[in-house]
Short mmCIF file of C-alpha atoms and ligand atoms in Angstrom, two decimals:
data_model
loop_
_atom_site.label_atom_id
_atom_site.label_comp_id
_atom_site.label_asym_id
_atom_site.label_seq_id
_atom_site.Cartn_x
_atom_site.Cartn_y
_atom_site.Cartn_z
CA UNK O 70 68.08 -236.92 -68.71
CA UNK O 71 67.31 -233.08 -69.49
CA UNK O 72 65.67 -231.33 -67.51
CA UNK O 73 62.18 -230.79 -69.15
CA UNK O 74 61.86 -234.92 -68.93
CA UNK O 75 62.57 -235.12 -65.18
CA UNK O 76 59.48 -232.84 -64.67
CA UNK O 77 57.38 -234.58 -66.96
CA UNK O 78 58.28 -238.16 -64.91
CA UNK O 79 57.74 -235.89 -61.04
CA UNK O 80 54.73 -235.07 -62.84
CA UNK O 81 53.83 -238.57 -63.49
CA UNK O 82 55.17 -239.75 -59.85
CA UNK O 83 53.51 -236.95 -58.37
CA UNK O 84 50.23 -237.73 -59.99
CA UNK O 85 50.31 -241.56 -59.48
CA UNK O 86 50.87 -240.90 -55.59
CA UNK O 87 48.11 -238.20 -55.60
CA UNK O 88 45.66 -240.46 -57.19
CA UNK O 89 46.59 -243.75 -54.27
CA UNK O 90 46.36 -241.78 -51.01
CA UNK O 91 43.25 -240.07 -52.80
CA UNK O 92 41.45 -242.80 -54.31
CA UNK O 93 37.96 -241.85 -52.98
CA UNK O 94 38.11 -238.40 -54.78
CA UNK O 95 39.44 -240.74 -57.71
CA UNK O 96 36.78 -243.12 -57.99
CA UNK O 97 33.99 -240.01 -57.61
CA UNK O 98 35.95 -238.33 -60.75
CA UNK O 99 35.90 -241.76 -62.72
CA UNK O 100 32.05 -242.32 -62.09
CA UNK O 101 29.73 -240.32 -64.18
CA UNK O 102 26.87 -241.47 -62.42
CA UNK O 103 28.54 -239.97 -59.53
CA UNK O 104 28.95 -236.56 -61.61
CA UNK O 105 25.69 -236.22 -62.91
CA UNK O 106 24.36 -237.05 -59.30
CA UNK O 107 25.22 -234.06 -56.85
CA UNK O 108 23.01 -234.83 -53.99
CA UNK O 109 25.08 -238.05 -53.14
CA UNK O 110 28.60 -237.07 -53.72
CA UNK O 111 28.64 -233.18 -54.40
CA UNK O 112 29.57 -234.04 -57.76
CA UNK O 113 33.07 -233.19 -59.76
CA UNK O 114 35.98 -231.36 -57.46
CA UNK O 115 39.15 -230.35 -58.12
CA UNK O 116 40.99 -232.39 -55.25
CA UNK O 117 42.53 -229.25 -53.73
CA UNK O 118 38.79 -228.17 -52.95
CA UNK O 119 35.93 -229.10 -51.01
CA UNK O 120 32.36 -228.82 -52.60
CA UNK O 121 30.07 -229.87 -50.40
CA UNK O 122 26.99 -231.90 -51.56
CA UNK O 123 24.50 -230.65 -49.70
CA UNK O 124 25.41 -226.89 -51.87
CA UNK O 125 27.09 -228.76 -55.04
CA UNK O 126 27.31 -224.90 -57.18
CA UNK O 127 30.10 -224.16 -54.57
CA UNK O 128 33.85 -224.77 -54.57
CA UNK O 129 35.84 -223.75 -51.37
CA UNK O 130 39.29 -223.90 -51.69
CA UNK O 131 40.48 -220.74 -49.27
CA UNK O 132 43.44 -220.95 -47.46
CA UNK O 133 44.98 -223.91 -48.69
CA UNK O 134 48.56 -222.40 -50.18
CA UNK O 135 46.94 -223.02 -53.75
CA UNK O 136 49.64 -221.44 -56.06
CA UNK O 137 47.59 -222.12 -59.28
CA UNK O 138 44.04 -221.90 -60.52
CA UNK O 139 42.04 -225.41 -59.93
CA UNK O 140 39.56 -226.46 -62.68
CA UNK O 141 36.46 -225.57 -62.28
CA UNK O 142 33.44 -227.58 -62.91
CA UNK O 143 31.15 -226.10 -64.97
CA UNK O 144 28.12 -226.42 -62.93
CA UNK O 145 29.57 -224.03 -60.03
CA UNK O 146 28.03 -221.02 -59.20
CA UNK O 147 30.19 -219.55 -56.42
CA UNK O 148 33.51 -220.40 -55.93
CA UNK O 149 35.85 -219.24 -52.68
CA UNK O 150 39.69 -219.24 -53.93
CA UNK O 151 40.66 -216.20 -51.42
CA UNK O 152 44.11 -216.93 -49.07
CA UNK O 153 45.70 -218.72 -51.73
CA UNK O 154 49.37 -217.91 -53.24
CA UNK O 155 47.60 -217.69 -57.11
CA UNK O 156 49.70 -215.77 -59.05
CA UNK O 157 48.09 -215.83 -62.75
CA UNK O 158 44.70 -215.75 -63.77
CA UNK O 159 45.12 -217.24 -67.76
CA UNK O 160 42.76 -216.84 -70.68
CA UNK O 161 41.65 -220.16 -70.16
CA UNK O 162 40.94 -220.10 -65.96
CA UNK O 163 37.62 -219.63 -65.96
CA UNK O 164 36.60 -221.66 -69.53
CA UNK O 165 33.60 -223.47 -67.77
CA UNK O 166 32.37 -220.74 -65.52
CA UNK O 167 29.53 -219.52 -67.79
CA UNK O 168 27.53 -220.04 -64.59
CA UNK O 169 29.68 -218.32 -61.84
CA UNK O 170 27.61 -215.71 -60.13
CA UNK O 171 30.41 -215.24 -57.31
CA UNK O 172 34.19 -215.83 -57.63
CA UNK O 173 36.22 -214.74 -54.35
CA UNK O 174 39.54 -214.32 -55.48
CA UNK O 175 40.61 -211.97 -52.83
CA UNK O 176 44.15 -212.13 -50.82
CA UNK O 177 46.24 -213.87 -53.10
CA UNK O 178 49.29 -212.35 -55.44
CA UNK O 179 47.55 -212.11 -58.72
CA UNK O 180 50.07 -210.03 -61.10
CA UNK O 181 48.64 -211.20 -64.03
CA UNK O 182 44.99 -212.01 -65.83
CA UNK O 183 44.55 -213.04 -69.39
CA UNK O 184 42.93 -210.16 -71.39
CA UNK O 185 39.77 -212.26 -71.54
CA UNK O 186 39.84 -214.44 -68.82
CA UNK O 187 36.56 -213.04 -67.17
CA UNK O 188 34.80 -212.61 -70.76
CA UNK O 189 32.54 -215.02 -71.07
CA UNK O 190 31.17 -214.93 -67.28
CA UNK O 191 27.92 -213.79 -68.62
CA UNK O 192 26.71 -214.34 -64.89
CA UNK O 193 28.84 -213.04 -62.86
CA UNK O 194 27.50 -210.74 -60.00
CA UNK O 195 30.64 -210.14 -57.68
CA UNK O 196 34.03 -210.19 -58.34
CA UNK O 197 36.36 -210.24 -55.75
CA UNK O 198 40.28 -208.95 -56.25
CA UNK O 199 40.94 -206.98 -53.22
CA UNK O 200 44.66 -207.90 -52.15
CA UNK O 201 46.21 -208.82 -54.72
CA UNK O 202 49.30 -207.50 -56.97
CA UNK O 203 47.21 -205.82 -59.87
CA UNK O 204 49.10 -202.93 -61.81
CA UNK O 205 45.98 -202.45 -63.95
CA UNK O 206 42.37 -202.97 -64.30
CA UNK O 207 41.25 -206.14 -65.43
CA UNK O 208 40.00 -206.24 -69.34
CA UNK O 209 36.91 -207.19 -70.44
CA UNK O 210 35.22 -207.25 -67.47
CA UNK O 211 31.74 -209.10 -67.87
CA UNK O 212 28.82 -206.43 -68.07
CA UNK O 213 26.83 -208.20 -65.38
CA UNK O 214 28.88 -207.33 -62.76
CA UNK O 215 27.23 -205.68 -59.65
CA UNK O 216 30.20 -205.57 -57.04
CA UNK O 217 33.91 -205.39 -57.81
CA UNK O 218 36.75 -205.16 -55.80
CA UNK O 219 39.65 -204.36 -56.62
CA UNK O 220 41.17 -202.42 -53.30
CA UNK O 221 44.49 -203.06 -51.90
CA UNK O 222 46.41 -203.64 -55.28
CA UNK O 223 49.13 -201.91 -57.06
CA UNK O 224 46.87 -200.54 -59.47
CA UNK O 225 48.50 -197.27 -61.57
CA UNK O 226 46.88 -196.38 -64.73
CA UNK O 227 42.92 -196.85 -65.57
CA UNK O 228 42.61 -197.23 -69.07
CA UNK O 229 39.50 -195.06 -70.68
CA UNK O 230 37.19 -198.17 -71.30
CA UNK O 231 37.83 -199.83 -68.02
CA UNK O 232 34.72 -199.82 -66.81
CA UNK O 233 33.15 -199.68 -70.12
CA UNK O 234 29.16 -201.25 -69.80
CA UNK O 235 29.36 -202.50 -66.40
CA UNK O 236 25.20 -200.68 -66.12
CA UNK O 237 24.88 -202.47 -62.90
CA UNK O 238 27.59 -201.98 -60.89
CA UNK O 239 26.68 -200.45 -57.62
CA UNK O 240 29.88 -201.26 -55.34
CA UNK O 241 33.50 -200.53 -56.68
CA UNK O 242 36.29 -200.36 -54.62
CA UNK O 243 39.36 -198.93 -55.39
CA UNK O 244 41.08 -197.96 -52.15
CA UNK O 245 44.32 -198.43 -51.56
CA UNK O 246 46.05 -198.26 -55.08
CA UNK O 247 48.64 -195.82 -56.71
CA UNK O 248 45.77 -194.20 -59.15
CA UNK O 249 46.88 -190.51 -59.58
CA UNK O 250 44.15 -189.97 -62.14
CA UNK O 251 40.72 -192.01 -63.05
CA UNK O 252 39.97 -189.60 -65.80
CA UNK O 253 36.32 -190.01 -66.97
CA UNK O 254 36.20 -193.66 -66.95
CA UNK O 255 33.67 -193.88 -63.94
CA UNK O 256 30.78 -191.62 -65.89
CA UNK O 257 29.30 -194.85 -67.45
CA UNK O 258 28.50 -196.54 -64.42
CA UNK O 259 24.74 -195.47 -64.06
CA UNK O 260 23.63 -197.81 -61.39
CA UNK O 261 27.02 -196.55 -58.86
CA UNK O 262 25.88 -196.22 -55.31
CA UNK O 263 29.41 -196.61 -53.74
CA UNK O 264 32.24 -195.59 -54.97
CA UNK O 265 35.82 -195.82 -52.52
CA UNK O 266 39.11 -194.19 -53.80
CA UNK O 267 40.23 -193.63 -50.91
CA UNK O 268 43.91 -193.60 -50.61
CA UNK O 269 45.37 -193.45 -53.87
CA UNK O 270 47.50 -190.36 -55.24
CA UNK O 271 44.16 -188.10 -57.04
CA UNK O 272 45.24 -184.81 -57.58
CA UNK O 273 41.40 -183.90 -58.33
CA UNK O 274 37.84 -184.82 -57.75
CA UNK O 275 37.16 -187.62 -60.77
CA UNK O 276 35.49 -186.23 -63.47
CA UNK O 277 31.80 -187.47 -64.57
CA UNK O 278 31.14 -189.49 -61.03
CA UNK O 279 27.32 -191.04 -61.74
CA UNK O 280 24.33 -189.72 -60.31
CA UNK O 281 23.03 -191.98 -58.34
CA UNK O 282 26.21 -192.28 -55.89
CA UNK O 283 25.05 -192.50 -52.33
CA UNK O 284 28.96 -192.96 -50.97
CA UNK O 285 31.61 -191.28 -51.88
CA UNK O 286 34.62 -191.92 -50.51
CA UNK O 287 38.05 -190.02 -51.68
CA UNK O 288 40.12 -189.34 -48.17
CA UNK O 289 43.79 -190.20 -48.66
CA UNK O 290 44.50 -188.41 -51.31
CA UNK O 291 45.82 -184.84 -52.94
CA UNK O 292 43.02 -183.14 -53.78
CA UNK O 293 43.16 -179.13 -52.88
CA UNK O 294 39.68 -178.47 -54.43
CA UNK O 295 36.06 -179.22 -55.04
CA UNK O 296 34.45 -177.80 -58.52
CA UNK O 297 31.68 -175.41 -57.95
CA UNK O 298 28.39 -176.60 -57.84
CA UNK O 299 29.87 -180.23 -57.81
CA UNK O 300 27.28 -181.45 -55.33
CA UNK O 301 24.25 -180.24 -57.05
CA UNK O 302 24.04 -183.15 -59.95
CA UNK O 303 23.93 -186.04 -57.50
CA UNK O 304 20.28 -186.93 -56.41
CA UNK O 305 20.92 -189.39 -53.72
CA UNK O 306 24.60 -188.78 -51.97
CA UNK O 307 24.78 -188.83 -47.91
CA UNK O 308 28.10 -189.57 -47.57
CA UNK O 309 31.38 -188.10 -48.72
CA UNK O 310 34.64 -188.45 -47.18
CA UNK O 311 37.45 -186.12 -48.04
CA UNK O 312 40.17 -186.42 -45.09
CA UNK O 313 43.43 -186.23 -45.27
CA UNK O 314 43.58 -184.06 -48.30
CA UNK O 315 45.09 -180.85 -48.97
CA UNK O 316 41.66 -179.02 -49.22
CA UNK O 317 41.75 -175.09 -48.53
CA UNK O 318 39.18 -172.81 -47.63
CA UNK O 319 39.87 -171.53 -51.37
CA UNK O 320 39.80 -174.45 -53.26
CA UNK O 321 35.62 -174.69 -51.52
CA UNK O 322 33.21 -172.50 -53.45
CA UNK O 323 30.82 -170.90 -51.58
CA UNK O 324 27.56 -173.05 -50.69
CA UNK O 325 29.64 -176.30 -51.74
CA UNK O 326 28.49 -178.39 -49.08
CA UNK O 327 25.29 -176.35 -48.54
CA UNK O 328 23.41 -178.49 -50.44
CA UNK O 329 20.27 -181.12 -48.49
CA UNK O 330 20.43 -184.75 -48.73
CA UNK O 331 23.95 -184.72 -47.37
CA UNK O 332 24.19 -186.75 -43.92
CA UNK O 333 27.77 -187.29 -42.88
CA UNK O 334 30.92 -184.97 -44.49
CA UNK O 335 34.42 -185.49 -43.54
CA UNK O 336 36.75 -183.09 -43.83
CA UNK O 337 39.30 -183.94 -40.85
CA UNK O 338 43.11 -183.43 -41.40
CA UNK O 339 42.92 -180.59 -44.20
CA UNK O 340 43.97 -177.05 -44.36
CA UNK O 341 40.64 -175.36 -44.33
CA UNK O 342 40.96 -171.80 -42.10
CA UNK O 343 37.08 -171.62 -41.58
CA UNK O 344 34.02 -173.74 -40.95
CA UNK O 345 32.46 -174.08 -44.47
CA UNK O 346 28.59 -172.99 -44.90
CA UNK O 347 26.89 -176.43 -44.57
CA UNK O 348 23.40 -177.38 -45.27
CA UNK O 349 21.14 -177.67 -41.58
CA UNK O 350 20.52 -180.89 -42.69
CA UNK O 351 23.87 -182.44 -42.04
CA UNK O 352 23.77 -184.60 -39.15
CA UNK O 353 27.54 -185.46 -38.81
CA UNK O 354 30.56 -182.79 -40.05
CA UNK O 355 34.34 -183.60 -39.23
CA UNK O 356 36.45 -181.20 -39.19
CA UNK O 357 39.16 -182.34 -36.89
CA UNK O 358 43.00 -181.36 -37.49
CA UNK O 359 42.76 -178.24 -39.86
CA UNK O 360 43.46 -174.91 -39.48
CA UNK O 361 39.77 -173.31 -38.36
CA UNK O 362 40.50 -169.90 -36.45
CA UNK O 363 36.79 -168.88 -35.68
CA UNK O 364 34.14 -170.49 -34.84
CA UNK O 365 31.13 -169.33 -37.36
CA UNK O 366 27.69 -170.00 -36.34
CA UNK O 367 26.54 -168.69 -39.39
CA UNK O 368 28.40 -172.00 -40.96
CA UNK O 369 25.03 -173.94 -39.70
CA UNK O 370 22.38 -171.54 -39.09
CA UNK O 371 21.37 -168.97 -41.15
CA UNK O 372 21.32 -166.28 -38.06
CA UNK O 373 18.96 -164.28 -38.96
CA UNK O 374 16.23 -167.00 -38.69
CA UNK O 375 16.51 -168.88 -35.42
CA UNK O 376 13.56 -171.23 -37.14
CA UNK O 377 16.56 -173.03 -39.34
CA UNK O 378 18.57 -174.94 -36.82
CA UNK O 379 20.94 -177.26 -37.42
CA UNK O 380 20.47 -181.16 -37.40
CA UNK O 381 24.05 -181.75 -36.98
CA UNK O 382 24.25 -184.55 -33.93
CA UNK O 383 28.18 -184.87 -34.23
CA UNK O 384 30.53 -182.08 -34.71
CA UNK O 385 34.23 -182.78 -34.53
CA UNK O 386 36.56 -179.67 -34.59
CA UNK O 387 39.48 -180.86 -31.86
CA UNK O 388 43.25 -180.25 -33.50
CA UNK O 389 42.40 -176.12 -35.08
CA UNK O 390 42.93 -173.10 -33.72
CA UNK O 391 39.96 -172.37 -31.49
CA UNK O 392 38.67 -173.45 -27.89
CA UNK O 393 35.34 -173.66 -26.06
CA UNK O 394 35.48 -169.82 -25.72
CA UNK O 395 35.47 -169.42 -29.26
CA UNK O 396 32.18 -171.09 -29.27
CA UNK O 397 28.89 -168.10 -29.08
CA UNK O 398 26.76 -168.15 -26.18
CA UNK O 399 23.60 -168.20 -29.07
CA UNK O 400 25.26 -171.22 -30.74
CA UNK O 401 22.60 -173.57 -28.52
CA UNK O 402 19.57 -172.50 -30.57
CA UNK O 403 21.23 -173.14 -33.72
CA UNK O 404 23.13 -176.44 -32.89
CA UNK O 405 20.03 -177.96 -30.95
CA UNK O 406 21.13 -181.88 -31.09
CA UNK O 407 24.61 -181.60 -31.56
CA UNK O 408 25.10 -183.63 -28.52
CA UNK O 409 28.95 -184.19 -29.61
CA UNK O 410 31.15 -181.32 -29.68
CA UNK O 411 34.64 -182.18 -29.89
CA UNK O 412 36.69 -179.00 -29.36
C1 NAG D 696 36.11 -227.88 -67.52
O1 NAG D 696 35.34 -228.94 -67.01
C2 NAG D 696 35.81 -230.21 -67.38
C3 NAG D 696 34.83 -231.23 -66.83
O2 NAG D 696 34.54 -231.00 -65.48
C4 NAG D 696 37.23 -230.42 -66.81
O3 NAG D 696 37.75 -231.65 -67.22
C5 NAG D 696 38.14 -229.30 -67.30
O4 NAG D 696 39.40 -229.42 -66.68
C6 NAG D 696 37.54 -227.97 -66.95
N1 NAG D 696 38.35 -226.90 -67.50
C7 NAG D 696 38.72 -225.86 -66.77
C8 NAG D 696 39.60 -224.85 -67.45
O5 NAG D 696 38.36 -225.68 -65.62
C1 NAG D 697 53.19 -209.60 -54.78
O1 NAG D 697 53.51 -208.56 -53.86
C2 NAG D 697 54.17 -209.03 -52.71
C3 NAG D 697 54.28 -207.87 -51.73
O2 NAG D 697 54.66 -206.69 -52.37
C4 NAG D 697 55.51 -209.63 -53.08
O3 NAG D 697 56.15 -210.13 -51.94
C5 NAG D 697 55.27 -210.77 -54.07
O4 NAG D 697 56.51 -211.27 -54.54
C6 NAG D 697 54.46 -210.30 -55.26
N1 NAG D 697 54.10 -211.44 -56.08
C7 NAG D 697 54.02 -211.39 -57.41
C8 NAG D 697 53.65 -212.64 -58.10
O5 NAG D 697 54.23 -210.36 -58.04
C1 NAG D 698 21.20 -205.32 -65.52
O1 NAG D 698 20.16 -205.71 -64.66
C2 NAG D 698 18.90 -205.83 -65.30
C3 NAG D 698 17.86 -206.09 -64.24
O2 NAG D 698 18.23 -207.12 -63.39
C4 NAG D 698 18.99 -206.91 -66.36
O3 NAG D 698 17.77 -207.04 -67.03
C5 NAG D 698 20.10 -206.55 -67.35
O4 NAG D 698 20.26 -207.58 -68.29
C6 NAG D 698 21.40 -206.33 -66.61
N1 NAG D 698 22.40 -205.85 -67.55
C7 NAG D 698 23.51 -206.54 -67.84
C8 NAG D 698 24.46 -205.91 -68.78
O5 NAG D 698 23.75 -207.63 -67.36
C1 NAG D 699 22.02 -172.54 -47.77
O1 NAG D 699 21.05 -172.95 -48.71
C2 NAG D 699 19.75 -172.56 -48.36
C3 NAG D 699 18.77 -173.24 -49.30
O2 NAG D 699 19.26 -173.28 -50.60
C4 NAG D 699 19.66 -171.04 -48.38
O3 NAG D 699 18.37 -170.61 -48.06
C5 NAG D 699 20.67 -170.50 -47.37
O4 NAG D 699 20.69 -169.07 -47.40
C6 NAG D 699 22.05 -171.01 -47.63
N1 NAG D 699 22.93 -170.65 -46.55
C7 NAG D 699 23.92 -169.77 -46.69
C8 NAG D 699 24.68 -169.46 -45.46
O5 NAG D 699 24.21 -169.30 -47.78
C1 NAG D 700 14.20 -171.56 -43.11
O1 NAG D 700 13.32 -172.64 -42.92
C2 NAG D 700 12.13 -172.55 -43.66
C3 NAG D 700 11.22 -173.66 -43.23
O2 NAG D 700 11.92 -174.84 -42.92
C4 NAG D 700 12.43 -172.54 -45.14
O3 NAG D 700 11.25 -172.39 -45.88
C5 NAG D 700 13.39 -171.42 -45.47
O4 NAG D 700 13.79 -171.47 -46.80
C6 NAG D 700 14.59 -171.42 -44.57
N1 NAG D 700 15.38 -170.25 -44.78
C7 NAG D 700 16.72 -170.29 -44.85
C8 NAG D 700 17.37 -168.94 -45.01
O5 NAG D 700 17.36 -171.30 -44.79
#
């Protein structure tokens, strides 16, 4: 016998033992009364999974060493396929999810999805991917999206119409990748609140980053400088990360972070020499492990006015070159709640 028939007859063996030690899931699956009756049996399920009937629009099959994609019934809303060993995501996965609103696929070793395997999820609101072994973005990702997650991949290269359409996405996640350059692909994405890169190889701010971000979160990476005036175009931004760069006090523009709205700014682990000007309504700065020689009230407090104090509450500044001496006897009018001084 050649090879190709002995798998075709373990197929068969395999299924005919499958089907006797799992004849109740068999008889459900052979009775369309059962199927188009979800409050008694939960309805149609792939036999890996478990939909429940009291919630028959969701499939869990986490954790269950799942190496390929189940069939999905079409009448599922959310399915849960995260902590499985799925390597391939084909064209024709996701055929009957035209009602998926949720599809967990996080924690598995995806290397590969069909060029329009999420296409026609006209519903889908969150995407899940995080974990997996993704060089690339995902094509044709469905326009309804609000939440994707594609953090802790292998991902390299972001093509120019990645994110092409996706209006409502407010949540993408992107930490933990190999991107050394995101070009212009996030300017689209009007409805952006958070946005993590963290960890990846940037060698610059991302051009074009939407308006309406309210996180932004790039630590991680090798970025020496900010553009001038690059705070000034958001409307709603509170907090921006930056650690672990390789940010110098030359690569800041004056006034870069003096701008209000902003609540928490790290800059820890850096190579900045001085305290940059910040704006008094900062409530949290880190500044931990750079290279900060002097100790500049006028950073937080415009001196000549001791009516603009600060609002900062936390102010980290442990690993630079100064000590509690460097700090000015006046410094208490000025920094007013900064109950936290780490020095
Ligand atoms: C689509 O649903 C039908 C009926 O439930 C099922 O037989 C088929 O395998 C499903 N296809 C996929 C790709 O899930
Ligand atoms: C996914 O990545 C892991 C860890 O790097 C590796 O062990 C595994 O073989 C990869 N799987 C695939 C399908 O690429
Ligand atoms: C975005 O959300 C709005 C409001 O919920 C909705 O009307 C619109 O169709 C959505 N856009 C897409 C592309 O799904
Ligand atoms: C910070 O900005 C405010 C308001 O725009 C301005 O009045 C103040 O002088 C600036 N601080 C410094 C140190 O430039
Ligand atoms: C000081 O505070 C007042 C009132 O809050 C404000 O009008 C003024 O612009 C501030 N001046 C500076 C130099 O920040």
């Amino acid at each position: 016998m050649d090879p190709a028939s002995l798998l075709l007859m373990a197929g068969f063996l395999h299924l005919a033992f499958a089907n006797g030690i799992d004849q109740l899931s068999w008889f459900y699956r052979m009775q369309p009364l059962a199927i188009m009756d979800p409050d008694s049996t939960g309805g149609d399920c792939p036999a890996e999974c478990d939909c429940p009937p009291t919630f028959p629009i969701a499939m869990y099959c986490d954790n269950r060493g799942m190496k390929q994609m189940p069939y999905i019934p079409s009448r599922m809303k959310y399915i849960y396929l995260q902590h499985n060993l799925i390597t391939t995501v084909s064209d024709e996965a996701f055929k009957n999810g035209t009602n998926l609103v949720w599809v967990m696929l996080h924690e598995n070793q995806i290397a590969e999805i069909g060029k329009r395997a999420f296409a026609n999820l006209v519903n889908l609101d969150r995407l899940y991917l995080s974990g997996n072994n993704l060089t690339e973005v995902p094509s044709n990702l469905p326009h309804s999206l609000r939440d994707l997650r594609l953090n802790h991949n292998k991902i390299d290269k972001v093509s120019p119409s990645a994110f092409e359409g996706l209006e409502n996405l407010t949540t993408l996640l992107l930490n933990d990748n190999s991107i050394q350059d995101i070009g212009s692909t996030l300017k689209g994405l009007k409805s952006l609140t958070l946005l993590d890169v963290s960890r990846n190889q940037l060698k610059k701010v991302p051009d074009g980053l939407p308006a309406m971000l309210h996180q932004l979160y790039l630590g991680s990476n090798s970025i020496d400088a900010i553009p001038g005036n690059f705070f000034n175009h958001f409307t709603n931004l509170q907090y921006v990360r930056f650690s672990h760069n390789a940010l110098t006090d030359k690569g800041i523009p004056p006034n870069t972070f003096n701008v209000s709205g902003l609540v928490e700014l790290d800059l820890s682990f850096n190579k900045l020499e001085r305290i940059p000007t910040v704006s008094t309504s900062l409530e949290h700065l880190y500044l931990q492990a750079n290279q900060i020689k002097e100790f500049s009230l006028g950073s937080f407090c415009s001196v000549v006015d001791v009516m603009n104090f600060s609002k900062l509450k936390v102010l980290r500044l442990e690993g630079n070159e100064i000590t509690r001496r460097d700090v000015p006897s006046d410094s208490a009018m000025c920094l007013r709640f900064a109950s936290d001084i780490a020095l």
